């Protein structure tokens, strides 16, 4: 995720930089000069902008009006009274200084979810793709776009879908995993595979799917989601 942070306090930028380094996959550019920073944002169109509200004579609320479409905004400020104004500008979140890593992580997860929703609406993932599995003595076709998650249970595997009852097959989890496009599905536990586009948020030990279903994350699989160490 390409990110930019604009704040006239170097220490505040250092905090954001350290937090980004703890979350894998975040590239960050920082600026103490808000006018230079916003020009950089307009030039590179980052995924996420962390923006201070009050920077000397410059208002982050005014700068926010110049953000290009497709860049998500998270305000960072010590002045909580600006929160309402921030959300009026369609900010995804508002971080009140000093904020913790867990609170920062929650804000980033919100942005990641918003990005997934935009990408999903633009081009629904897995549309038209399917797999065929053996169910008792017949073959059953499962649309990949309909899969909520896959769970291994004893000697069979259960495929939960959005539009029908679970599909139960005696295939092994390993064999089923090999049939799925690895860039679209991820194994997060010895007993669970989930579609990446349905992941709403995650921590070190658990993820939440769109709709609220919670799935455990196995220690051996946590790196696949780029989790903070």
Tab-separated table of C-alpha atoms in Angstrom:
chain	number	residue	atom	x	y	z
A	1	UNK	CA	0.000	0.000	0.000
A	2	UNK	CA	1.425	3.351	-1.066
A	3	UNK	CA	1.102	5.941	1.736
A	4	UNK	CA	1.972	9.592	2.410
A	5	UNK	CA	2.071	11.336	5.810
A	6	UNK	CA	1.980	15.125	6.133
A	7	UNK	CA	2.642	16.675	9.541
A	8	UNK	CA	4.695	19.693	10.602
A	9	UNK	CA	5.966	17.777	13.652
A	10	UNK	CA	8.906	15.460	12.792
A	11	UNK	CA	8.261	13.313	15.873
A	12	UNK	CA	4.688	12.689	14.755
A	13	UNK	CA	5.957	11.538	11.372
A	14	UNK	CA	8.460	9.269	13.069
A	15	UNK	CA	5.655	7.551	14.988
A	16	UNK	CA	3.715	6.923	11.761
A	17	UNK	CA	6.879	5.678	10.060
A	18	UNK	CA	7.593	3.203	12.865
A	19	UNK	CA	4.000	1.943	12.864
A	20	UNK	CA	4.045	1.478	9.077
A	21	UNK	CA	7.231	-0.583	9.368
A	22	UNK	CA	5.419	-2.891	11.786
A	23	UNK	CA	2.723	-3.517	9.155
A	24	UNK	CA	4.130	-5.345	6.169
A	25	UNK	CA	3.552	-3.959	2.679
A	26	UNK	CA	3.255	-0.256	3.535
A	27	UNK	CA	5.444	2.191	1.591
A	28	UNK	CA	5.570	5.632	3.204
A	29	UNK	CA	6.693	9.107	2.084
A	30	UNK	CA	6.721	11.828	4.772
A	31	UNK	CA	6.566	15.635	4.562
A	32	UNK	CA	6.811	18.363	7.181
A	33	UNK	CA	5.971	21.010	4.571
A	34	UNK	CA	2.237	20.617	3.920
A	35	UNK	CA	2.269	22.453	0.570
A	36	UNK	CA	5.088	20.311	-0.790
A	37	UNK	CA	3.405	17.220	0.619
A	38	UNK	CA	0.028	17.837	-1.003
A	39	UNK	CA	1.683	18.427	-4.389
A	40	UNK	CA	3.396	15.053	-3.986
A	41	UNK	CA	0.024	13.467	-3.202
A	42	UNK	CA	-1.542	14.969	-6.318
A	43	UNK	CA	1.370	13.709	-8.391
A	44	UNK	CA	1.598	10.081	-7.224
A	45	UNK	CA	-2.026	9.381	-6.136
A	46	UNK	CA	-1.209	7.249	-3.051
A	47	UNK	CA	-3.653	4.728	-1.589
A	48	UNK	CA	-3.639	6.413	1.836
A	49	UNK	CA	-2.854	9.872	3.187
A	50	UNK	CA	-2.208	10.544	6.880
A	51	UNK	CA	-2.864	14.269	7.290
A	52	UNK	CA	-2.449	16.542	10.298
A	53	UNK	CA	-5.243	19.073	10.763
A	54	UNK	CA	-3.382	22.088	12.127
A	55	UNK	CA	0.060	22.859	10.645
A	56	UNK	CA	1.001	26.448	11.466
A	57	UNK	CA	-0.958	28.700	9.139
A	58	UNK	CA	-1.970	25.784	6.917
A	59	UNK	CA	-5.183	23.863	7.570
A	60	UNK	CA	-5.268	20.165	6.794
A	61	UNK	CA	-9.031	20.504	6.391
A	62	UNK	CA	-8.424	22.808	3.422
A	63	UNK	CA	-5.694	20.602	1.976
A	64	UNK	CA	-8.037	17.613	2.160
A	65	UNK	CA	-10.206	19.226	-0.519
A	66	UNK	CA	-7.285	18.866	-2.967
A	67	UNK	CA	-6.803	15.125	-2.490
A	68	UNK	CA	-7.188	13.210	-5.776
A	69	UNK	CA	-9.968	10.694	-6.208
A	70	UNK	CA	-8.949	7.219	-5.096
A	71	UNK	CA	-6.742	8.378	-2.213
A	72	UNK	CA	-8.205	7.501	1.181
A	73	UNK	CA	-7.766	9.952	4.047
A	74	UNK	CA	-6.973	9.457	7.738
A	75	UNK	CA	-6.645	12.634	9.815
A	76	UNK	CA	-4.089	12.765	12.641
A	77	UNK	CA	-4.307	15.573	15.186
A	78	UNK	CA	-4.106	16.482	18.850
A	79	UNK	CA	-7.314	18.510	18.540
A	80	UNK	CA	-10.310	16.218	18.927
A	81	UNK	CA	-12.764	19.019	18.174
A	82	UNK	CA	-11.871	18.735	14.478
A	83	UNK	CA	-13.187	15.170	14.210
A	84	UNK	CA	-16.647	16.151	12.936
A	85	UNK	CA	-15.162	18.406	10.271
A	86	UNK	CA	-12.829	15.593	9.275
A	87	UNK	CA	-15.616	13.093	8.725
A	88	UNK	CA	-17.563	15.702	6.746
A	89	UNK	CA	-14.643	15.523	4.308
A	90	UNK	CA	-15.127	11.746	3.942
A	91	UNK	CA	-12.127	10.788	6.042
A	92	UNK	CA	-12.013	7.047	6.675
A	93	UNK	CA	-10.812	7.571	10.231
A	94	UNK	CA	-9.571	10.165	12.724
A	95	UNK	CA	-6.527	9.417	14.904
A	96	UNK	CA	-6.336	11.531	18.035
A	97	UNK	CA	-2.713	12.072	19.119
A	98	UNK	CA	-1.074	10.373	20.854
A	99	UNK	CA	-2.492	7.172	19.353
A	100	UNK	CA	-1.403	3.591	19.968
A	101	UNK	CA	-0.240	1.062	17.405
A	102	UNK	CA	-3.451	-0.947	17.840
A	103	UNK	CA	-5.538	2.148	17.078
A	104	UNK	CA	-3.313	2.923	14.063
A	105	UNK	CA	-3.661	-0.664	12.860
A	106	UNK	CA	-7.447	-0.420	13.112
A	107	UNK	CA	-7.456	2.718	10.928
A	108	UNK	CA	-5.271	1.052	8.298
A	109	UNK	CA	-7.533	-2.013	8.289
A	110	UNK	CA	-10.500	0.278	7.594
A	111	UNK	CA	-8.699	1.729	4.599
A	112	UNK	CA	-7.708	-1.707	3.315
A	113	UNK	CA	-11.335	-2.792	3.548
A	114	UNK	CA	-12.477	0.341	1.690
A	115	UNK	CA	-9.946	-0.353	-1.067
A	116	UNK	CA	-11.188	-3.940	-1.397
A	117	UNK	CA	-14.773	-2.731	-1.711
A	118	UNK	CA	-13.827	-0.287	-4.458
A	119	UNK	CA	-11.885	-2.961	-6.330
A	120	UNK	CA	-14.707	-5.444	-5.895
A	121	UNK	CA	-17.337	-3.083	-7.280
A	122	UNK	CA	-15.096	-2.210	-10.225
A	123	UNK	CA	-14.407	-5.829	-11.158
A	124	UNK	CA	-16.029	-8.572	-9.040
A	125	UNK	CA	-13.266	-11.106	-8.301
A	126	UNK	CA	-13.510	-14.692	-9.508
A	127	UNK	CA	-16.570	-13.997	-11.674
A	128	UNK	CA	-17.203	-16.986	-13.941
A	129	UNK	CA	-14.522	-19.174	-12.333
A	130	UNK	CA	-15.496	-22.521	-10.830
A	131	UNK	CA	-14.195	-25.802	-9.466
A	132	UNK	CA	-15.731	-29.275	-9.500
A	133	UNK	CA	-15.603	-31.442	-6.385
A	134	UNK	CA	-16.790	-34.941	-5.638
A	135	UNK	CA	-19.790	-35.105	-3.287
A	136	UNK	CA	-20.683	-38.697	-2.462
A	137	UNK	CA	-21.127	-40.289	-5.925
A	138	UNK	CA	-21.589	-37.201	-8.053
A	139	UNK	CA	-19.643	-34.165	-9.203
A	140	UNK	CA	-20.741	-30.755	-7.936
A	141	UNK	CA	-19.707	-27.431	-9.451
A	142	UNK	CA	-18.903	-24.576	-7.051
A	143	UNK	CA	-18.600	-20.969	-8.240
A	144	UNK	CA	-15.457	-19.467	-6.720
A	145	UNK	CA	-17.145	-16.072	-6.334
A	146	UNK	CA	-19.748	-17.669	-4.031
A	147	UNK	CA	-17.274	-19.154	-1.516
A	148	UNK	CA	-17.321	-17.597	1.961
A	149	UNK	CA	-14.654	-19.872	3.462
A	150	UNK	CA	-13.501	-23.492	3.478
A	151	UNK	CA	-13.141	-25.594	6.615
A	152	UNK	CA	-11.467	-28.972	7.135
A	153	UNK	CA	-13.453	-31.222	9.499
A	154	UNK	CA	-12.206	-34.710	10.377
A	155	UNK	CA	-12.125	-36.694	7.113
A	156	UNK	CA	-13.979	-34.217	4.914
A	157	UNK	CA	-13.933	-30.579	3.836
A	158	UNK	CA	-16.886	-28.212	4.064
A	159	UNK	CA	-17.190	-25.347	1.540
A	160	UNK	CA	-19.403	-22.552	2.858
A	161	UNK	CA	-21.057	-20.438	0.145
A	162	UNK	CA	-23.272	-17.361	0.055
A	163	UNK	CA	-26.077	-18.869	-1.998
A	164	UNK	CA	-26.608	-22.448	-0.818
A	165	UNK	CA	-26.001	-24.995	1.899
A	166	UNK	CA	-22.362	-25.960	2.552
A	167	UNK	CA	-20.843	-28.338	0.022
A	168	UNK	CA	-19.247	-31.324	1.780
A	169	UNK	CA	-16.542	-33.304	-0.007
A	170	UNK	CA	-14.125	-36.041	1.052
A	171	UNK	CA	-11.248	-34.354	-0.798
A	172	UNK	CA	-8.242	-33.455	1.307
A	173	UNK	CA	-7.636	-29.820	2.233
A	174	UNK	CA	-4.328	-29.933	0.348
A	175	UNK	CA	-5.973	-31.198	-2.848
A	176	UNK	CA	-8.698	-28.581	-2.681
A	177	UNK	CA	-6.198	-25.805	-1.995
A	178	UNK	CA	-4.275	-26.790	-5.147
A	179	UNK	CA	-7.432	-26.201	-7.222
A	180	UNK	CA	-7.811	-22.594	-6.041
A	181	UNK	CA	-6.014	-19.539	-7.500
A	182	UNK	CA	-3.426	-18.720	-4.834
A	183	UNK	CA	-3.591	-14.974	-5.462
A	184	UNK	CA	-7.312	-15.016	-4.603
A	185	UNK	CA	-7.450	-17.545	-1.737
A	186	UNK	CA	-5.196	-17.866	1.299
A	187	UNK	CA	-4.809	-20.652	3.834
A	188	UNK	CA	-4.781	-19.014	7.258
A	189	UNK	CA	-4.994	-22.123	9.449
A	190	UNK	CA	-4.539	-25.862	9.006
A	191	UNK	CA	-8.341	-26.051	8.982
A	192	UNK	CA	-9.306	-22.862	7.076
A	193	UNK	CA	-8.951	-21.294	3.623
A	194	UNK	CA	-10.551	-17.911	2.923
A	195	UNK	CA	-11.048	-15.714	-0.177
A	196	UNK	CA	-8.795	-12.660	0.135
A	197	UNK	CA	-11.494	-10.264	-1.045
A	198	UNK	CA	-13.795	-11.272	1.828
A	199	UNK	CA	-11.274	-10.382	4.570
A	200	UNK	CA	-12.538	-7.291	6.363
A	201	UNK	CA	-9.925	-7.029	9.136
A	202	UNK	CA	-7.376	-9.164	10.942
A	203	UNK	CA	-5.100	-9.319	13.957
A	204	UNK	CA	-2.276	-11.687	14.845
A	205	UNK	CA	-4.609	-14.508	15.821
A	206	UNK	CA	-7.949	-13.920	14.113
A	207	UNK	CA	-9.567	-12.441	11.027
A	208	UNK	CA	-13.088	-11.210	10.359
A	209	UNK	CA	-14.821	-11.812	7.057
A	210	UNK	CA	-17.371	-9.521	5.463
A	211	UNK	CA	-20.597	-10.359	7.271
A	212	UNK	CA	-18.911	-10.876	10.637
A	213	UNK	CA	-17.680	-14.479	10.509
A	214	UNK	CA	-14.520	-14.861	12.607
A	215	UNK	CA	-11.758	-17.269	11.553
A	216	UNK	CA	-8.685	-18.232	13.640
A	217	UNK	CA	-5.217	-17.618	12.192
A	218	UNK	CA	-2.643	-20.334	12.785
A	219	UNK	CA	0.832	-19.281	13.883
A	220	UNK	CA	2.421	-21.075	10.934
A	221	UNK	CA	0.250	-19.166	8.443
A	222	UNK	CA	0.293	-15.611	9.824
A	223	UNK	CA	3.010	-14.394	7.447
A	224	UNK	CA	0.724	-14.992	4.458
A	225	UNK	CA	-1.393	-12.018	5.562
A	226	UNK	CA	1.560	-9.719	6.200
A	227	UNK	CA	0.761	-9.392	9.865
A	228	UNK	CA	2.676	-7.151	12.274
A	229	UNK	CA	5.345	-8.920	14.262
